[in-house]
CSV table of C-alpha atoms in Angstrom, one decimal:
chain,number,residue,atom,x,y,z
A,218,MET,CA,-19.5,7.8,10.6
A,219,LYS,CA,-17.2,4.8,10.4
A,220,HIS,CA,-17.5,1.8,12.7
A,221,HIS,CA,-14.6,1.7,15.3
A,222,LYS,CA,-13.5,-1.7,14.0
A,223,LEU,CA,-13.2,-0.4,10.5
A,224,ARG,CA,-11.2,2.6,11.7
A,225,GLU,CA,-8.8,0.2,13.5
A,226,TRP,CA,-8.5,-2.0,10.4
A,227,GLU,CA,-7.7,1.0,8.2
A,228,ARG,CA,-5.2,2.3,10.8
A,229,LYS,CA,-3.3,-1.0,10.8
A,230,LEU,CA,-3.3,-1.0,6.9
A,231,LYS,CA,-2.1,2.6,6.8
A,232,ASN,CA,0.8,1.7,9.2
A,233,ILE,CA,1.9,-1.1,6.8
A,234,CYS,CA,1.5,1.3,3.9
A,235,ASP,CA,3.6,3.9,5.7
A,236,GLU,CA,6.3,1.3,6.4
A,237,ALA,CA,6.4,0.3,2.8
A,238,ASP,CA,6.6,4.0,1.8
A,239,ALA,CA,9.6,4.6,4.1
A,240,LEU,CA,11.5,1.6,2.6
A,241,LEU,CA,10.7,2.7,-0.9
A,242,GLU,CA,11.9,6.2,-0.1
A,243,ASP,CA,15.1,4.8,1.4
A,244,ARG,CA,15.9,2.6,-1.6
A,245,PHE,CA,14.6,4.6,-4.5
A,246,GLY,CA,13.8,8.1,-3.2
A,247,ARG,CA,16.8,9.8,-4.7
A,248,MET,CA,16.7,8.1,-8.1
A,249,TYR,CA,14.1,10.4,-9.6
A,250,ARG,CA,13.2,14.0,-9.5
A,251,LEU,CA,10.0,14.9,-7.6
A,252,ARG,CA,7.1,16.6,-9.4
A,253,THR,CA,7.4,20.3,-8.9
A,254,ASN,CA,4.2,20.4,-6.7
A,255,ARG,CA,5.3,17.6,-4.4
A,256,PRO,CA,6.9,18.3,-1.1
A,257,GLU,CA,10.2,16.6,-0.2
A,258,ARG,CA,10.1,13.6,2.0
A,259,GLY,CA,9.3,14.5,5.7
A,260,GLU,CA,7.9,18.0,4.9
A,261,THR,CA,4.4,16.9,5.9
A,262,ASP,CA,3.0,14.9,8.7
A,263,ASN,CA,1.6,12.3,6.3
A,264,PRO,CA,4.0,10.1,4.1
A,265,GLU,CA,1.2,9.9,1.5
A,266,MET,CA,1.6,13.7,0.9
A,267,ASP,CA,5.3,14.0,0.4
A,268,GLY,CA,8.3,12.3,-1.1
A,269,LEU,CA,8.5,10.2,-4.2
A,270,PHE,CA,6.0,7.6,-3.1
A,271,ASN,CA,2.4,7.3,-2.0
A,272,VAL,CA,1.4,3.8,-0.9
A,273,GLN,CA,-2.3,3.4,-0.1
A,274,ALA,CA,-4.8,0.5,0.5
A,275,VAL,CA,-8.1,1.1,-1.3
A,276,PHE,CA,-11.1,-1.2,-0.8
A,277,THR,CA,-12.5,-2.8,-4.0
A,278,PRO,CA,-15.7,-4.9,-4.2
A,279,GLY,CA,-13.9,-7.0,-6.7
A,280,PHE,CA,-16.7,-7.4,-9.2
A,281,ARG,CA,-14.4,-8.2,-12.1
A,282,SER,CA,-11.7,-9.9,-10.1
A,283,ARG,CA,-10.9,-13.6,-9.7
A,284,ARG,CA,-10.1,-12.9,-6.1
A,285,GLY,CA,-13.3,-11.1,-5.2
A,286,ARG,CA,-13.4,-8.2,-2.7
A,287,GLY,CA,-10.3,-7.0,-1.1
A,288,TYR,CA,-7.9,-4.1,-0.8
A,289,LEU,CA,-5.8,-2.9,-3.7
A,290,ILE,CA,-2.4,-1.6,-2.8
A,291,GLU,CA,-1.7,1.4,-4.9
A,292,VAL,CA,1.8,2.7,-5.3
A,293,GLU,CA,2.0,6.2,-6.9
A,294,ILE,CA,5.4,7.4,-8.0
A,295,SER,CA,5.5,11.2,-8.0
A,296,THR,CA,7.8,12.0,-10.8
A,297,TYR,CA,7.7,12.9,-14.5
A,298,ASP,CA,10.9,10.9,-15.1
A,299,ASP,CA,10.7,7.6,-16.9
A,300,VAL,CA,10.7,4.7,-14.5
A,301,SER,CA,11.9,1.5,-16.1
A,302,ALA,CA,9.8,-1.7,-16.0
A,303,GLU,CA,12.7,-3.3,-14.0
A,304,VAL,CA,12.6,-0.7,-11.3
A,305,LYS,CA,8.8,-0.9,-11.2
A,306,GLU,CA,9.1,-4.6,-10.7
A,307,ASP,CA,11.6,-4.1,-7.8
A,308,ILE,CA,9.2,-1.6,-6.2
A,309,ARG,CA,6.3,-4.1,-6.5
A,310,GLU,CA,8.4,-6.9,-5.0
A,311,LEU,CA,9.5,-4.7,-2.1
A,312,VAL,CA,5.9,-3.7,-1.3
A,313,LEU,CA,4.8,-7.3,-1.5
A,314,SER,CA,7.5,-8.4,0.9
A,315,VAL,CA,6.6,-5.7,3.4
A,316,PHE,CA,2.9,-6.8,3.3
A,317,ARG,CA,3.7,-10.5,3.5
A,318,GLU,CA,5.7,-9.9,6.6
A,319,LYS,CA,3.4,-7.3,8.3
A,320,LEU,CA,-0.1,-8.6,7.6
A,321,PRO,CA,0.3,-11.7,9.9
A,322,GLU,CA,1.8,-9.5,12.6
A,323,GLU,CA,-1.0,-6.8,12.4
A,324,PHE,CA,-3.9,-9.3,11.8
A,325,PRO,CA,-2.8,-12.6,13.4
A,326,GLU,CA,-6.4,-13.8,13.9
A,327,ARG,CA,-7.2,-13.6,10.1
A,328,LYS,CA,-6.4,-15.6,7.1
A,329,LEU,CA,-5.3,-12.9,4.6
A,330,GLU,CA,-3.5,-13.3,1.4
A,331,ILE,CA,-1.6,-10.8,-0.7
A,332,GLY,CA,-0.4,-11.2,-4.2
A,333,MET,CA,-1.2,-10.0,-7.7
A,334,ASP,CA,-4.7,-9.8,-9.1
A,335,GLY,CA,-4.1,-9.0,-12.7
A,336,ASN,CA,-1.5,-6.2,-12.7
A,337,MET,CA,-2.5,-4.9,-9.2
A,338,ILE,CA,-1.2,-5.8,-5.7
A,339,LYS,CA,-4.2,-7.0,-3.7
A,340,ILE,CA,-5.1,-8.3,-0.2
A,341,TRP,CA,-8.0,-10.8,0.0
A,342,GLY,CA,-9.3,-13.4,2.4
A,343,ASP,CA,-11.0,-12.9,5.8
A,344,LEU,CA,-12.2,-9.3,5.6
A,345,ASN,CA,-15.1,-9.8,8.0
A,346,LEU,CA,-15.1,-6.8,10.3
A,347,GLY,CA,-17.2,-8.6,12.9
A,348,THR,CA,-14.0,-10.4,14.0
A,349,LEU,CA,-11.7,-7.4,14.2
């Protein structure tokens, strides 16, 4: 059973992920064919399960990271088509901009940072659930 503060933290992160997902779908959603087993955007109640993109925040203890523990922001593109490095960089920059804007709004009491940790987007900083 998850602590209510952890559930609230994860709900806020999911809201930001869903907002990033919607912007990605608006901008890039018609550029590539969906995998045959993937529902069209809006066909499910959860944006993680349909459309071209799945944006998720996943906790990592950060054992091999310079940044330590945090949340990796995973962006899955549900296509078999080739996606150029340039488009992947545009996607990464859009996701970073959404999180840079929304993290301070959702978590104004915390000092959180978002940026690259190696080749992954990562949130780090004040993750103490005692202050949620």
